[in-house]
C-alpha angles and dihedrals in degrees: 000000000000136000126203125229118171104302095339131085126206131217102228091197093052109025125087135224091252086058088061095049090043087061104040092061086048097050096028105034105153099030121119103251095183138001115210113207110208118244099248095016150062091230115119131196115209135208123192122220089263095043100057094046090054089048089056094041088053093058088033087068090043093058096035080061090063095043091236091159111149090355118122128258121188114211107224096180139124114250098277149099086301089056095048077048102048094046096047090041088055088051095046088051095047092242110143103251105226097188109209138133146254124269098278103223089223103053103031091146093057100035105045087046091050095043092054100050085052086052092047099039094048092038089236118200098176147027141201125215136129132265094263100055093042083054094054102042083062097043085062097044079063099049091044087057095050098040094056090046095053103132095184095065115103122264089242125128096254097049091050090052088053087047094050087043104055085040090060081047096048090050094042086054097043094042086051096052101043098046089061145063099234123218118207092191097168075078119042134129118268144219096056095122102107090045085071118119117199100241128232103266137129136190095285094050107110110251097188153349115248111195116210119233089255097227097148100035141322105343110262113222098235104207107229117196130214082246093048088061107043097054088041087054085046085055085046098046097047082042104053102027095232126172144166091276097059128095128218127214115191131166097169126123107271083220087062118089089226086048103047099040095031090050111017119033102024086055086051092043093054102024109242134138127264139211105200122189142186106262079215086063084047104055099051092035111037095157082065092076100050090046086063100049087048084044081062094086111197109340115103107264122221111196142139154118131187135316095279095063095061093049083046087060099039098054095039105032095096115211090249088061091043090054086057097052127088098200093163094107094048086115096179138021120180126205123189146106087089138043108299100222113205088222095057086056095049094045095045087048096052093048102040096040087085087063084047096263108158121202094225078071088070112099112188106197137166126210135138130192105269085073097043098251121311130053110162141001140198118240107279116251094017118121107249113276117242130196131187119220127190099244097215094055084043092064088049086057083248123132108211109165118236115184094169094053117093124202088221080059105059095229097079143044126217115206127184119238103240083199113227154281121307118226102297100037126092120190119194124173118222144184102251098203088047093034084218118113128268137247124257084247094062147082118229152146108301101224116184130211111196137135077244093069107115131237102259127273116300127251084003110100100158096048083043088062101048096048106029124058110024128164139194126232096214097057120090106192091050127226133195111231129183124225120244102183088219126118133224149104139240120241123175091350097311133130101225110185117206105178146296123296097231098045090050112128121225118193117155097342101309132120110234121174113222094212092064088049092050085045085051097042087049089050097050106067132018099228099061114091121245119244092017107091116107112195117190135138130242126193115257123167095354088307145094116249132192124243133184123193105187131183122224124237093213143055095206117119098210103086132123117233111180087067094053096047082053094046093050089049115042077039087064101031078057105048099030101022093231130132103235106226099203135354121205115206103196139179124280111277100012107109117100105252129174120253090268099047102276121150105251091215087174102056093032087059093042094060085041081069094039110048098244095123116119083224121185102178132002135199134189135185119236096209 
């Protein structure tokens, strides 16, 4: 498998990720290899293809000098040129690149836990950061101190919680500083460049950990390989169509899979320029992203994120912004990471067309971290693909075809077609209490079989064995598969994704996805936020029953609840004929969501037990 730069070809099984960088300064010297939009401005800073490879050469020395080779780094920047930095100076040294992010103010309690279990569970002996967050984090370990030794507070519960609290945090901060050798890199010496040594590395030495979002548990470190990411980059790039004439426009987060490979290493594998922005710019402006990719003039633009981002545009983007866009060479937008909802593509398509959006730009897609990023992909410049299933044989596994039935209806469920695997990728679907593979009629567990599939998880060898490496019995000719825990079935060539194995809801026998449920409970009523509903069962009685935690939209006290805990339940006793056993209405970001804005349905059900919830009103049924 080879790839073509200029005059010189690469070997994508043997190559490594540095080699690619390396050439593309040589071919495409001059050339902008990303672009970095302030936070409040329109103002952009630019680095060429050689400058940035001197710049990580640069770093690369510093760390050789150290003899950081195989050890661990974790990356504590925002999402910007040091980050791009940090992550290719760990690969040119040799140092194993661990991408996370700093302790976020507002959510201590969640970040610094999370952050701890990444360093302990990498091993992590250094980290990389700038002088102002390491400033900061210092700054907090300070205030925490201060803050669980205040003698002046009242003796009451809730003082001593927040005591005992900013005590666990001291001792998390101070734990985490003082376990590492800390790297300020925003100021470095320079001119170290030519003191760079190409490291001993191949094609199966472990570029970097990828943590998963830990949605379903602790994150795992998935060990990506330098291999892993150069035949991933060759799917993305046949995918995709990308070439060196296109631009690139990301705001996710470079700790994020989608992010790092989306904006950061595809635009370095086919050598094309890319606009990177803060996701926090993107979230209270989203207008600001689409005003990139229309600030792109003629070259073909290649930009996206999940789902959410789309509804995010299409709710805040005012007609006034949209009449000032020109959207028409936003070639291709992907879409993946999260459920792709029919009604989100054809939303964001009435409202954008005006701009010259066309709907053959959307790309619905499908990926996760154990095979590096993407697994499969729809035909470029082909409208998404819909089918219609009949909901009650869907919670039997079964696929039965309805075109009649309509999701709006409650009788039916649309799906998106995600496409389907690139040369070098096998998909087989497979019942995942049997392990042999399922009819075309049947839902089952997607496994993958790719030379993108990554290592296992590190430091995990019991969770490595039971994902990665799977075989079926059936096959002669056997392959080794990796285990996505997500369910779903292929019909006409296409990729469809029902759900996740672990989510699923079981009540009387009957398969329900709680994602479904959580889409049903934010349309029902205006005053539920969208993308903060959590749906799961407990077992009550002997029997499953069905809860629903649920965030508000809205601070105001005047509303009526005993409308919107009608409107929920007779919404899901409509559309997925189930009696709802308790909702939980709870405060504004409260709910327990991943680093990249996935609901967290096992930890949010585990502080339902256990009374965590900041609950603001609660209803049960008394049936």
């Amino acid at each position: 498998m080879v790839h073509s730069i200029g005059n010189f070809t690469v070997d994508l099984l043997e190559s490594t990720l540095i080699d690619i960088v390396h050439l593309r300064a040589l071919h495409q010297p001059d050339k902008t290899a990303f672009r970095f939009l302030a936070d409040r401005t329109d103002e952009k800073t630019e680095v060429t293809f050689s400058e940035l490879d001197r710049n990580v050469r640069n770093l690369a020395a510093i760390l050789q000098k150290s003899n950081l080779k195989g050890e661990r780094a974790i990356l504590l920047y925002p999402s910007g040129k040091d980050y791009v930095t940090g992550f290719l100076g760990c690969l040119y040294s040799g140092v194993i690149a661990v991408p996370a992010y700093p302790p976020d103010p507002t959510r201590l309690n969640n970040t610094l836990k999370r952050l701890q279990v990444i360093i302990e569970n990498s091993q992590a002996k250094v980290a990389l950061t700038t002088s102002h967050i390491y400033s900061t984090i210092k700054k907090l370990l300070d205030y925490k101190r201060a803050e669980s030794e205040d003698p002046a507070k009242e003796n009451t519960t809730k003082n001593e919680r927040q005591r005992k609290e900013a005590a666990e945090l001291r001792n998390l901060a101070e734990k985490m500083i003082n376990s590492l050798i800390w790297v300020q890199t925003d100021i470095c010496e320079t001119d170290n460049e030519n003191s760079w040594i190409v490291p001993a590395i191949n094609g199966d030495s472990i570029a970097y950990l990828q943590y998963t979002s830990g949605s379903t548990g602790f994150p795992n470190g998935v060990m990506i390989s330098h291999k892993n990411i150069l035949v991933n980059s060759k799917m993305i790039a046949k995918a995709f169509e990308t070439s060196e004439d296109h631009e690139g426009v990301i705001w996710l987060p470079i700790y994020h899979d989608m992010g790092l490979i989306g904006g950061v290493l595809q635009p370095l594998f086919a050598g094309f320029t890319c606009t990177l922005m803060s996701p926090l710019s993107f979230l209270a402006w989203p207008n600001r992203w689409l005003k990139e990719i229309s600030n792109c003039g003629d070259k073909p633009v290649v930009s996206g994120g999940p789902n959410f981002a789309y509804e995010l545009c299409t709710k805040r983007v005012t007609s006034e912004q949209v009449a000032n866009l020109d959207l028409s060479h936003w070639k291709l937008a992907f879409s993946g990471a999260e459920p792709v909802r029919w009604k989100t593509i054809e939303e964001f398509y009435e409202k954008f067309s005006p701009a010259g959006f066309k709907k053959e730009s959307f790309y619905p897609c499908y990926g996760l971290a154990e095979a590096t990023l993407l697994v499969t992909g729809v035909k470029r410049n082909s409208s998404p693909v819909y089918i219609n299933l009949n909901k009650k044989a869907l919670e039997d596994n079964i696929v039965q075809v309805d075109p009649s039935s309509l999701e709006n209806s409650g009788g039916g469920t649309r799906l998106v077609g995600c496409g389907y695997p690139r040369k070098d990728g096998v998909i087989t679907i497979v019942d995942p209490e049997t392990k042999h593979s399922c009819s075309s009629q049947q839902v089952g567990e997607i496994w993958f079989s790719s030379n993108a599939v990554a290592k296992g998880y590190w430091n995990k060898p019991l969770e490595t064995s039971l994902t990665f490496n799977q075989q079926l019995d059936e096959e002669t000719e056997k392959k080794n598969y990796m285990r996505t825990g997500d369910l779903g079935f292929i019909k006409d060539n296409q990729l469809f994704i029902t759900g996740r194995l672990k989510d699923l809801i079981i009540i009387r026998g009957k398969n329900h996805y709680p994602q479904d449920i959580e889409f049903t409970v934010e349309r029902s009523h205006g005053t539920i936020r969208q993308n903060s509903t959590a749906a799961f069962s407990v077992e009550k009685e002997d029997e499953e029953a069905l809860i629903v935690v649920a965030e508000l939209a809205t601070t105001e006290n005047n509303i009526n609840f005993n409308e919107l805990f009608s409107a929920i339940s007779n919404a899901i006793s409509t559309e997925h004929d189930l009696q709802v056993n308790t909702i939980v209405i709870i405060k504004q970001k409260t709910i327990f969501k991943t680093s990249s804005g996935k609901i967290q349905r096992n930890a949010v059900k585990k502080a339902f037990l256990e009374g965590h919830l900041d609950v603001i009103n609660l209803w049960q049924s008394s049936i």
